[in-house]
Short mmCIF file of C-alpha atoms in Angstrom, two decimals:
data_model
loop_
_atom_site.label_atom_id
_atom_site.label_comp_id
_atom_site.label_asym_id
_atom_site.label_seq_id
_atom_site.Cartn_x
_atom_site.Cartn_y
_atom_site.Cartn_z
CA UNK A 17 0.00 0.00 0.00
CA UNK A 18 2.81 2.17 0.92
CA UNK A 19 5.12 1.34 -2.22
CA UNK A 20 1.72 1.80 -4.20
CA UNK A 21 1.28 5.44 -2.96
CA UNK A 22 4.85 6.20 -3.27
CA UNK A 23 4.73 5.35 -6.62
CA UNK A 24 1.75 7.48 -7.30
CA UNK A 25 2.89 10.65 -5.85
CA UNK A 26 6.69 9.84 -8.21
CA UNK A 27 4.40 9.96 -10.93
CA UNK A 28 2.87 13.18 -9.98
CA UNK A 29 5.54 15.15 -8.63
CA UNK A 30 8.51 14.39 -10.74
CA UNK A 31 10.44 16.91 -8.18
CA UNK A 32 10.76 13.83 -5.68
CA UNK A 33 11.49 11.53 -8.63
CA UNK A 34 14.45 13.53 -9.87
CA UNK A 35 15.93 14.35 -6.70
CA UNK A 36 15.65 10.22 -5.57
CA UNK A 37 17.46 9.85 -9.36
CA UNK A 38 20.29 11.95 -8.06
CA UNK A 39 20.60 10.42 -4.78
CA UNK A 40 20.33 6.68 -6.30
CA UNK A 41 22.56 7.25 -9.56
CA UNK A 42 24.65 10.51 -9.44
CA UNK A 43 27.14 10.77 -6.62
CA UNK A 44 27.75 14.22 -7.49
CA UNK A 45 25.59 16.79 -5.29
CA UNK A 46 24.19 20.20 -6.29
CA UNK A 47 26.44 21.37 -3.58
CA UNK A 48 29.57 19.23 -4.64
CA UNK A 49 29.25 21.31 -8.18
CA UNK A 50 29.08 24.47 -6.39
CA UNK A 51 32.28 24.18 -4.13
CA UNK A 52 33.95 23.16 -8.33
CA UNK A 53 32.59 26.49 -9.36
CA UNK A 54 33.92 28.82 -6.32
CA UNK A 55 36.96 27.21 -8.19
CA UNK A 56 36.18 27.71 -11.69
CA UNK A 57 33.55 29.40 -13.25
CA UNK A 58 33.37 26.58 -15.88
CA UNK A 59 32.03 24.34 -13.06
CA UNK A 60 29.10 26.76 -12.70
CA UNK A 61 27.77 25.39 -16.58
CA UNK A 62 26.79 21.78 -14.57
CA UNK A 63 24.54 23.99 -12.13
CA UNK A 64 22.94 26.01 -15.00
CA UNK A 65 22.21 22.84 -16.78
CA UNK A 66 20.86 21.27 -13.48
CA UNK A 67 18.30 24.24 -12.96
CA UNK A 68 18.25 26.22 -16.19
CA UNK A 69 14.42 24.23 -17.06
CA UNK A 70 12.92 24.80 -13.32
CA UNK A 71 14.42 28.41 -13.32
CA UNK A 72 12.93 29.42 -16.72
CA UNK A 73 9.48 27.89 -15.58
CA UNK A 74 9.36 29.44 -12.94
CA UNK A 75 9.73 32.72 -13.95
CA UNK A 76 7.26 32.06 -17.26
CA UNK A 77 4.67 30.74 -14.87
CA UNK A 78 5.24 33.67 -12.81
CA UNK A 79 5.54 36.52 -15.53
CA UNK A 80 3.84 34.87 -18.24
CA UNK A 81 6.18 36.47 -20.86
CA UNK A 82 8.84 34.79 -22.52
CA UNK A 83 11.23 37.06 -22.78
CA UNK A 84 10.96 38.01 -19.02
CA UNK A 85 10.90 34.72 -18.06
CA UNK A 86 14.67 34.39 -20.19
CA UNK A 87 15.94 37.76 -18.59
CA UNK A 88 15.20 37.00 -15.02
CA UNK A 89 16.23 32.85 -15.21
CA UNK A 90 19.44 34.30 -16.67
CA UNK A 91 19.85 36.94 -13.74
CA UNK A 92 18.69 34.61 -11.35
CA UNK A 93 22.11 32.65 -12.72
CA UNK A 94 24.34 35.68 -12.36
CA UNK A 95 23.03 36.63 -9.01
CA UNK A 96 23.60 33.13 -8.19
CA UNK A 97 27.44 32.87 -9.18
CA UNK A 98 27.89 36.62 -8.02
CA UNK A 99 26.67 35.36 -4.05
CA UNK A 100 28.48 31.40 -4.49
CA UNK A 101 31.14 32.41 -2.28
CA UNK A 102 27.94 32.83 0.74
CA UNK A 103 25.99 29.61 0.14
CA UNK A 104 26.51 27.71 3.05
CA UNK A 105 27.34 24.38 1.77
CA UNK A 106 25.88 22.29 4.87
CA UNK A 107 22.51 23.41 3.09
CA UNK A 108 20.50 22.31 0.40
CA UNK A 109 20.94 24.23 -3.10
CA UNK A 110 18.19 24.10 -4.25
CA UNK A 111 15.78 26.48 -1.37
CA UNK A 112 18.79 28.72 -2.36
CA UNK A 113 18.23 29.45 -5.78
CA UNK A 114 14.82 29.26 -5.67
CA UNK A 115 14.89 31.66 -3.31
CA UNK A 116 16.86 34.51 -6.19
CA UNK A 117 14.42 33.41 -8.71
CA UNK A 118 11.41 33.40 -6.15
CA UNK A 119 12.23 37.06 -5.22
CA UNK A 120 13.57 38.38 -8.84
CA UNK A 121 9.95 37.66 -9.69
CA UNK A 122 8.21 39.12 -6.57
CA UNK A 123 10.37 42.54 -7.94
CA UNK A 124 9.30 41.96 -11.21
CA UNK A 125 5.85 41.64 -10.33
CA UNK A 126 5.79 44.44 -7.81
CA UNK A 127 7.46 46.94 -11.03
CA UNK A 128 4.75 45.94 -13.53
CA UNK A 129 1.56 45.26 -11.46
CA UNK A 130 -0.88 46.96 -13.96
CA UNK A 131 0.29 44.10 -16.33
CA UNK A 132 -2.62 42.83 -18.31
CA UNK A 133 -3.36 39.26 -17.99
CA UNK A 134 -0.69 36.87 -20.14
CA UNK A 135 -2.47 34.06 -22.16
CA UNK A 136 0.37 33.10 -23.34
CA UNK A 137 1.24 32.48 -20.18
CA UNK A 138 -0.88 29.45 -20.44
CA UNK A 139 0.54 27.70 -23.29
CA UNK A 140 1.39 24.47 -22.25
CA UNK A 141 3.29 21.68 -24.27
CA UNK A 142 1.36 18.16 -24.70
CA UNK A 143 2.28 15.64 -25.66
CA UNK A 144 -0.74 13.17 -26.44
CA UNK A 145 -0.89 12.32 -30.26
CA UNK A 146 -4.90 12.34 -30.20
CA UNK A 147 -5.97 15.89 -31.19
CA UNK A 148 -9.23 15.82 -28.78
CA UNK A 149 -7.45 14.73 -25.95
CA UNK A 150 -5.28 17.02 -26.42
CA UNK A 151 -7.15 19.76 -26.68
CA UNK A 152 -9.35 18.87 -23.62
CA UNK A 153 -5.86 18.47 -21.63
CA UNK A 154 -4.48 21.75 -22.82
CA UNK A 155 -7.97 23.25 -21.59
CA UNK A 156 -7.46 21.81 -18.29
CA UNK A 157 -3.67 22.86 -17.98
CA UNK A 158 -4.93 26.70 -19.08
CA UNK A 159 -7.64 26.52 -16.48
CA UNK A 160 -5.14 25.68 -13.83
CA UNK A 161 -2.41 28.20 -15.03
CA UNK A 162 -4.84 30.86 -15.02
CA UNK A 163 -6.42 29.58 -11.39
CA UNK A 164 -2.51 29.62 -10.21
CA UNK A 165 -2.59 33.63 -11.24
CA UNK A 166 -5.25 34.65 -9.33
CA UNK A 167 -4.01 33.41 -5.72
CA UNK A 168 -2.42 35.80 -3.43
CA UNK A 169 1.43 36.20 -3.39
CA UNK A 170 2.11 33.68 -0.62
CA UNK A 171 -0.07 30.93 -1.29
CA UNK A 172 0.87 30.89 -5.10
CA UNK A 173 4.86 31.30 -4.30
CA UNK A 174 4.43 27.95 -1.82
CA UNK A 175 1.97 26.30 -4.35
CA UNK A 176 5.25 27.15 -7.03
CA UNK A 177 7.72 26.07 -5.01
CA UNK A 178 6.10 22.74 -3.95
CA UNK A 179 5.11 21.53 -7.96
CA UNK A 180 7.04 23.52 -9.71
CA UNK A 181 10.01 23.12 -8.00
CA UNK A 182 9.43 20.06 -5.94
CA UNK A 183 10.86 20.98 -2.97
CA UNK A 184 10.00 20.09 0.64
CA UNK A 185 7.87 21.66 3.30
CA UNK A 186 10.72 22.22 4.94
CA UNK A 187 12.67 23.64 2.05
CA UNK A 188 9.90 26.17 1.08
CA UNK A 189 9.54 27.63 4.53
CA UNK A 190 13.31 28.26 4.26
CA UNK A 191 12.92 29.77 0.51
CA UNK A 192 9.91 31.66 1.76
CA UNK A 193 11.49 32.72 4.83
CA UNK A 194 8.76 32.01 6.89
CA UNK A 195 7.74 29.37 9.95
CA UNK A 196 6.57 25.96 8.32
CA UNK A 197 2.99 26.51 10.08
CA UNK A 198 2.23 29.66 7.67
CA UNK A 199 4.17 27.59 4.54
CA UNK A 200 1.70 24.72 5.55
CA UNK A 201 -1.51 27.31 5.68
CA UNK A 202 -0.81 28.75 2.21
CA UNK A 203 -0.59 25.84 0.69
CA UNK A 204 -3.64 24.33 2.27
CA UNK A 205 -5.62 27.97 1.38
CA UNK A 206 -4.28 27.51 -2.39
CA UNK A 207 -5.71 24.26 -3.00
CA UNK A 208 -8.63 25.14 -1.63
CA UNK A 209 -8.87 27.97 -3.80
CA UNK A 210 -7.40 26.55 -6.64
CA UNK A 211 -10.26 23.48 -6.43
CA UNK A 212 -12.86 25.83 -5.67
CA UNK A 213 -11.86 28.28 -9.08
CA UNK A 214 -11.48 24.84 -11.29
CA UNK A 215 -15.29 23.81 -9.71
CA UNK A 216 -16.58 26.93 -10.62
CA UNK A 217 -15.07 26.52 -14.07
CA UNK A 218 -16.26 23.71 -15.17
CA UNK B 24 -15.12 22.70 11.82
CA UNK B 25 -16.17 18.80 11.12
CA UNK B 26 -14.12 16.11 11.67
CA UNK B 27 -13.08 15.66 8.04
CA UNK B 28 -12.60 19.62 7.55
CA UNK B 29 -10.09 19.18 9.91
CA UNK B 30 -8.27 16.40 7.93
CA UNK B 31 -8.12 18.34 4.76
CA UNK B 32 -4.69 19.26 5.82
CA UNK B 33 -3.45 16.36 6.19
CA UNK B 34 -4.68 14.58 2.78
CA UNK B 35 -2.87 17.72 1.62
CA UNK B 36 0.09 16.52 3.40
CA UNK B 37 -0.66 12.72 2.31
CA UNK B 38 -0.83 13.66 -1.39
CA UNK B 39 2.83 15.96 -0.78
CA UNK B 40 4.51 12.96 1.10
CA UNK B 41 5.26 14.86 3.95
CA UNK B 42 2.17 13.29 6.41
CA UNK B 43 3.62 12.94 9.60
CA UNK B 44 4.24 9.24 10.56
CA UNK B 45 1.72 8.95 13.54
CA UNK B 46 -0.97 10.42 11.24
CA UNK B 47 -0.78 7.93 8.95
CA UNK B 48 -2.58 5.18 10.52
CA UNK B 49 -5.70 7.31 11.34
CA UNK B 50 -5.66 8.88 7.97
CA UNK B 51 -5.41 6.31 6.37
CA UNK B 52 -8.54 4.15 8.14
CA UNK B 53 -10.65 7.54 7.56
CA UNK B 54 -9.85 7.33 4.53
CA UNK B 55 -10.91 3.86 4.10
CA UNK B 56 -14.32 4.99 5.10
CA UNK B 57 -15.04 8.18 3.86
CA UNK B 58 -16.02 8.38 0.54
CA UNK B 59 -15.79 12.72 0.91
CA UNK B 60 -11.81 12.87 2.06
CA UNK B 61 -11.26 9.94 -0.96
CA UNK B 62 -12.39 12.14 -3.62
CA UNK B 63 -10.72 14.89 -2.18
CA UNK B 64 -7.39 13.07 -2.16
CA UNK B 65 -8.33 11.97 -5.66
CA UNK B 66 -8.99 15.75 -6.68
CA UNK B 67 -5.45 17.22 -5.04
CA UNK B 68 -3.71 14.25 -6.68
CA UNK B 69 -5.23 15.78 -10.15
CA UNK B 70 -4.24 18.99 -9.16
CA UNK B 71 -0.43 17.94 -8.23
CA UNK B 72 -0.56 16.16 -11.65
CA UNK B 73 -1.72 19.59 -13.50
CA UNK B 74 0.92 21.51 -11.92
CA UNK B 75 3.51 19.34 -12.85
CA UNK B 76 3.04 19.32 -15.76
CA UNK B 77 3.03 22.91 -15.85
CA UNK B 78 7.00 22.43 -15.25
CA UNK B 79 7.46 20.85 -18.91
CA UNK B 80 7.09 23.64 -21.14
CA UNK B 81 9.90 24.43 -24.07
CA UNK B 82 12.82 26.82 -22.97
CA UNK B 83 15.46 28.90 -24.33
CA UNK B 84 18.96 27.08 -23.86
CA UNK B 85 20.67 29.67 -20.90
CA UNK B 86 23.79 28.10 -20.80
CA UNK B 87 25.31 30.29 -23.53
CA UNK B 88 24.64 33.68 -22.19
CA UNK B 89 24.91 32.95 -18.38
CA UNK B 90 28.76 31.34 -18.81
CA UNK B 91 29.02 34.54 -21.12
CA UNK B 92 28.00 36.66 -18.81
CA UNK B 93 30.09 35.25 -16.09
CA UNK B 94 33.25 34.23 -18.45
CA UNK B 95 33.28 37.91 -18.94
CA UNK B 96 33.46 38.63 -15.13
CA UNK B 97 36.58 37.07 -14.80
CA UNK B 98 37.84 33.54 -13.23
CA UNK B 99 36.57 31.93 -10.77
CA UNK B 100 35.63 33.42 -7.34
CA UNK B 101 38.00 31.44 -5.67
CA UNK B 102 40.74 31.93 -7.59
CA UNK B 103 39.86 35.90 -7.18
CA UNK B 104 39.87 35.82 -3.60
CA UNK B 105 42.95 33.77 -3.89
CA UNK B 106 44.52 36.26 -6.11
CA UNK B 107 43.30 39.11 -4.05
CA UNK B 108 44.80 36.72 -1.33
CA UNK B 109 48.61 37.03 -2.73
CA UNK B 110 48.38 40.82 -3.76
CA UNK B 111 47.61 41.66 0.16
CA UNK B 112 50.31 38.91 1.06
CA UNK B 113 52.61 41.10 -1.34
CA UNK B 114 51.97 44.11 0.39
CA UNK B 115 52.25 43.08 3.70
CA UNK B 116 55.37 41.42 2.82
CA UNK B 117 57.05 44.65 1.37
CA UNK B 118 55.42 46.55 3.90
CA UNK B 119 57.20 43.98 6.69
CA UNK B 120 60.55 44.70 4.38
CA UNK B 121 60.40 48.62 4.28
CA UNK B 122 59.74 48.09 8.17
CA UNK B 123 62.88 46.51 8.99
CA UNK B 124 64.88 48.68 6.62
CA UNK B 125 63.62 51.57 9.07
CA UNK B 126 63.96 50.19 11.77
CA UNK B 127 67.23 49.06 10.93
CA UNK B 128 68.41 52.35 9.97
CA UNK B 129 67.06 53.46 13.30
CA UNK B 130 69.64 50.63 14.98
CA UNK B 131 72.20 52.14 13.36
CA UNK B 132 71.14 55.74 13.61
CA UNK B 133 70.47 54.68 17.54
CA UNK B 134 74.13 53.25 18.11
CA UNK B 135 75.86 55.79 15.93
CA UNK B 136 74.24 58.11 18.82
CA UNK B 137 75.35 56.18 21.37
CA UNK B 138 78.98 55.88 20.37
CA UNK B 139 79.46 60.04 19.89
CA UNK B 140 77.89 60.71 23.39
CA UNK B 141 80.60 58.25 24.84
CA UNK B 142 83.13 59.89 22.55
CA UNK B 143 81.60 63.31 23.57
CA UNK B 144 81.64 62.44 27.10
CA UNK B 145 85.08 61.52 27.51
CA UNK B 146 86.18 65.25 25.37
CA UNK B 147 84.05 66.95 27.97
CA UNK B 148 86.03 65.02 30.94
CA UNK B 149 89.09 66.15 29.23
CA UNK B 150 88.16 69.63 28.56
CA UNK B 151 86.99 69.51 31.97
CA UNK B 152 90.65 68.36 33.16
CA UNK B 153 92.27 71.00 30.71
CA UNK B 154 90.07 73.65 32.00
CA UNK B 155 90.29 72.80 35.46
CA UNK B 156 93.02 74.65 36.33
CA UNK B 157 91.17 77.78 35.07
CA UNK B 158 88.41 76.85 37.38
CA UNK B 159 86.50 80.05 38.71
CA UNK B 160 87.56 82.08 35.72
CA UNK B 161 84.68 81.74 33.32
CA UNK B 162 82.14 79.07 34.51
CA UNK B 163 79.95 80.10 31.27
CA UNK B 164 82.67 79.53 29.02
CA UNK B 165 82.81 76.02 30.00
CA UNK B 166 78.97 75.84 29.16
CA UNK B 167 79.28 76.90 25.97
CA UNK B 168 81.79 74.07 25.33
CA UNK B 169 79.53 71.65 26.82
CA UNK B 170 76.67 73.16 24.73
CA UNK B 171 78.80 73.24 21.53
CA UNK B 172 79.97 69.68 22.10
CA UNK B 173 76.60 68.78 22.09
CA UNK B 174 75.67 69.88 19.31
CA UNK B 175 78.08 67.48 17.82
CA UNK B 176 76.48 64.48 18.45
CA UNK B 177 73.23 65.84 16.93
CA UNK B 178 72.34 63.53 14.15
CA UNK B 179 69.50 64.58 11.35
CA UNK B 180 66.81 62.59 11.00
CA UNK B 181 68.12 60.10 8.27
CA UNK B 182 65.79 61.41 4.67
CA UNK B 183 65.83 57.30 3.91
CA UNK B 184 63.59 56.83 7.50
CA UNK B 185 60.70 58.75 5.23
CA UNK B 186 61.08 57.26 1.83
CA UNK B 187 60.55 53.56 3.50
CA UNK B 188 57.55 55.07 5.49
CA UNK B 189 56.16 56.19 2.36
CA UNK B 190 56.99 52.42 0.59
CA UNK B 191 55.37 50.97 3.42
CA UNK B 192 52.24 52.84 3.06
CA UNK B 193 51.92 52.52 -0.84
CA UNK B 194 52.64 48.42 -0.25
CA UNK B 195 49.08 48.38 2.41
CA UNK B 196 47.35 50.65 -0.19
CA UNK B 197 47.86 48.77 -3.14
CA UNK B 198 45.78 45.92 -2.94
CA UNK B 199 43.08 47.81 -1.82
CA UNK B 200 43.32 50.04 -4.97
CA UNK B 201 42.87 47.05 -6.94
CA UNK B 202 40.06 45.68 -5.54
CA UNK B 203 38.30 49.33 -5.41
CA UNK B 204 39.31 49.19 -9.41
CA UNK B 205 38.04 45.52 -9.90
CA UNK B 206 34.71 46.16 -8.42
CA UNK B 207 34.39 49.38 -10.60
CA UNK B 208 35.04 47.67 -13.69
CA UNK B 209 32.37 44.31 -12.65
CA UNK B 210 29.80 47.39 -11.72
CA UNK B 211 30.39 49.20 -15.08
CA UNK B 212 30.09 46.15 -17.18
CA UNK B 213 26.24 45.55 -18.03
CA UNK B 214 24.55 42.12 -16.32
CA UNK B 215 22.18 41.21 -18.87
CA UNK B 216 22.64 39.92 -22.40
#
């Protein structure tokens, strides 16, 4: 029962399974490549590789433009290789970087909030062959992206953070910087909202 | 608040992996018998599954323009601090140097000193011997050998003493002056591509 819900939630939340991958197959940390690149900047290319998807989609589901989405994933990388030399490598990289992107896009937001709503935002690849299906599941997907953009700040950050970026309770209270009581109310208020918008919906 | 209200936030936990252990067992027999929390469970799965696949959308490849970005900010920031590292080693070390050569000079200066009073000493005891006989004549003659003696040993202050001083302080400044100039140049240079 337990292997059957573990394998369940891998299948949803291919955060867990990618971070399990890493733990199982590559020896190499996150935090192994970043003591390489406080040697050499060429070391730093592993870490862009590792986050450069999750960064960008981040930012895109955040901004809902393209192009802002590219700018602040690449600044997000700067900023990140600028600050190396304070990551404290006892800790997880991962609440780290999130945490540059996480607040490159609360400044972004805060400079453009008359912003009109993106719906390009809610492009969404799929990858089902049937064109109906297809079509019903890129409906869906829209519905959700556009649900996502009307929580608050805090609630949609942790909802981010936790399927998005797959990382822990614990890991988005430290991204967040905030106790994990208040990370664990947000995220219970977004799904609630988030159902409740998708009910109303459909 | 009912009783499965209240579990909401834990089938929100259930669904995250992140219930804690002694909830589990209850949960899960509630669960077993309420057909309400099931679907809900059922519905946040859905939802984590949505979101996911939110994650999987085409991107731009960054790698070129961040390792630009940062190739063109110099080495690595190690190997900066290490450099910055040897240029303040540098300076102390010359600093350390151009402090010895004064206060050698100072030594020397110090015992050169030393060796005219003792030489100046014994004249005055011998003028003192010469005069002596004289005694009573001119006491203020004999003070203006004393005081013209004196002015014998005098030494200047050596001109070297101040160009080391000035070495010394140019060897602390140095490194600082580079860094100052280093962040300049990263600040100047634009961030994005």
């Amino acid at each position: 029962m337990a292997d059957e819900r573990a394998l369940k939630l891998s299948q949803v939340l291919p955060g867990i399974t990618t971070q399990t991958a890493q733990a199982e197959g590559t020896p190499e940390t996150d935090e192994v490549w970043v003591q390489r690149a406080l040697e050499s900047s060429a070391a730093f290319e592993e870490l862009v590789n590792r986050y450069q998807r999750r960064m960008y989609a981040y930012a895109y589901r955040y901004t809902g433009r393209a192009e802002d989405a590219e700018d602040i994933a690449q600044e997000t990388f700067v900023r990140a290789y600028r600050s190396l030399k304070t990551f404290d490598l006892s800790r997880s990289f991962s609440p780290w970087i999130y945490k540059i992107v996480a607040n490159l896009c609360h400044s972004f937001h805060a400079s453009k909030k008359s912003a009109e709503p993106l719906e390009h935002a809610y492009e969404l690849r799929s990858k089902l062959g049937n064109p109906e299906e297809s079509a019903l599941l890129r409906e869906r997907q829209r519905a959700v992206a556009s649900a996502l953009q009307q929580l608050p700040p805090e609630p949609r950050q942790a909802m981010m953070l936790r399927h998005l970026g797959g990382l822990s309770y614990r890991e988005i209270a430290e991204t967040m910087d905030a106790p994990l009581g208040s990370e664990k109310t947000w995220l219970f208020r977004a799904r609630e909202q988030l159902l409740r918008t998708m009910d109303d919906a459909s | 608040m009912t009783a499965c209200d209240d579990r909401r936030r834990r089938i929100g936990a259930l669904v995250d992996g992140e219930i804690e252990a002694e909830d589990l067992p209850e949960l899960t027999a509630h669960l077993g018998e309420c057909e309400a929390c099931r679907t809900y469970e059922d519905q946040l799965r859905g939802l984590a599954l949505d979101l996911s696949v939110m994650a999987d959308i085409d991107r731009p490849d960054l790698v070129p323009p961040v390792m630009a970005t940062i190739g063109a900010e110099g080495r690595g920031i190690r190997g900066a601090a290490l450099r910055r590292l040897w240029l303040a080693s540098g300076g102390l070390a010359a600093t350390g140097v151009a402090l010895g050569f004064v206060f050698a000079a100072e030594i020397v200066d110090l015992a050169g000193r030393a060796a005219l009073a003792a030489e100046s000493s014994e004249l005055l005891a011998d003028l003192d011997q010469a005069v002596a006989p004289l005694a009573g004549s001119s006491s203020s003659g004999l003070s203006a050998v004393d005081e013209a003696v004196g002015m014998l040993v005098q030494v200047d202050a050596c001109p070297l003493t101040a160009v080391l001083v000035l070495l010394a302080a140019g060897g602390l400044m140095l490194p600082a002056l580079i860094g100052t100039w280093q962040r300049w140049a990263r600040a100047a240079r634009p961030v994005m591509q």
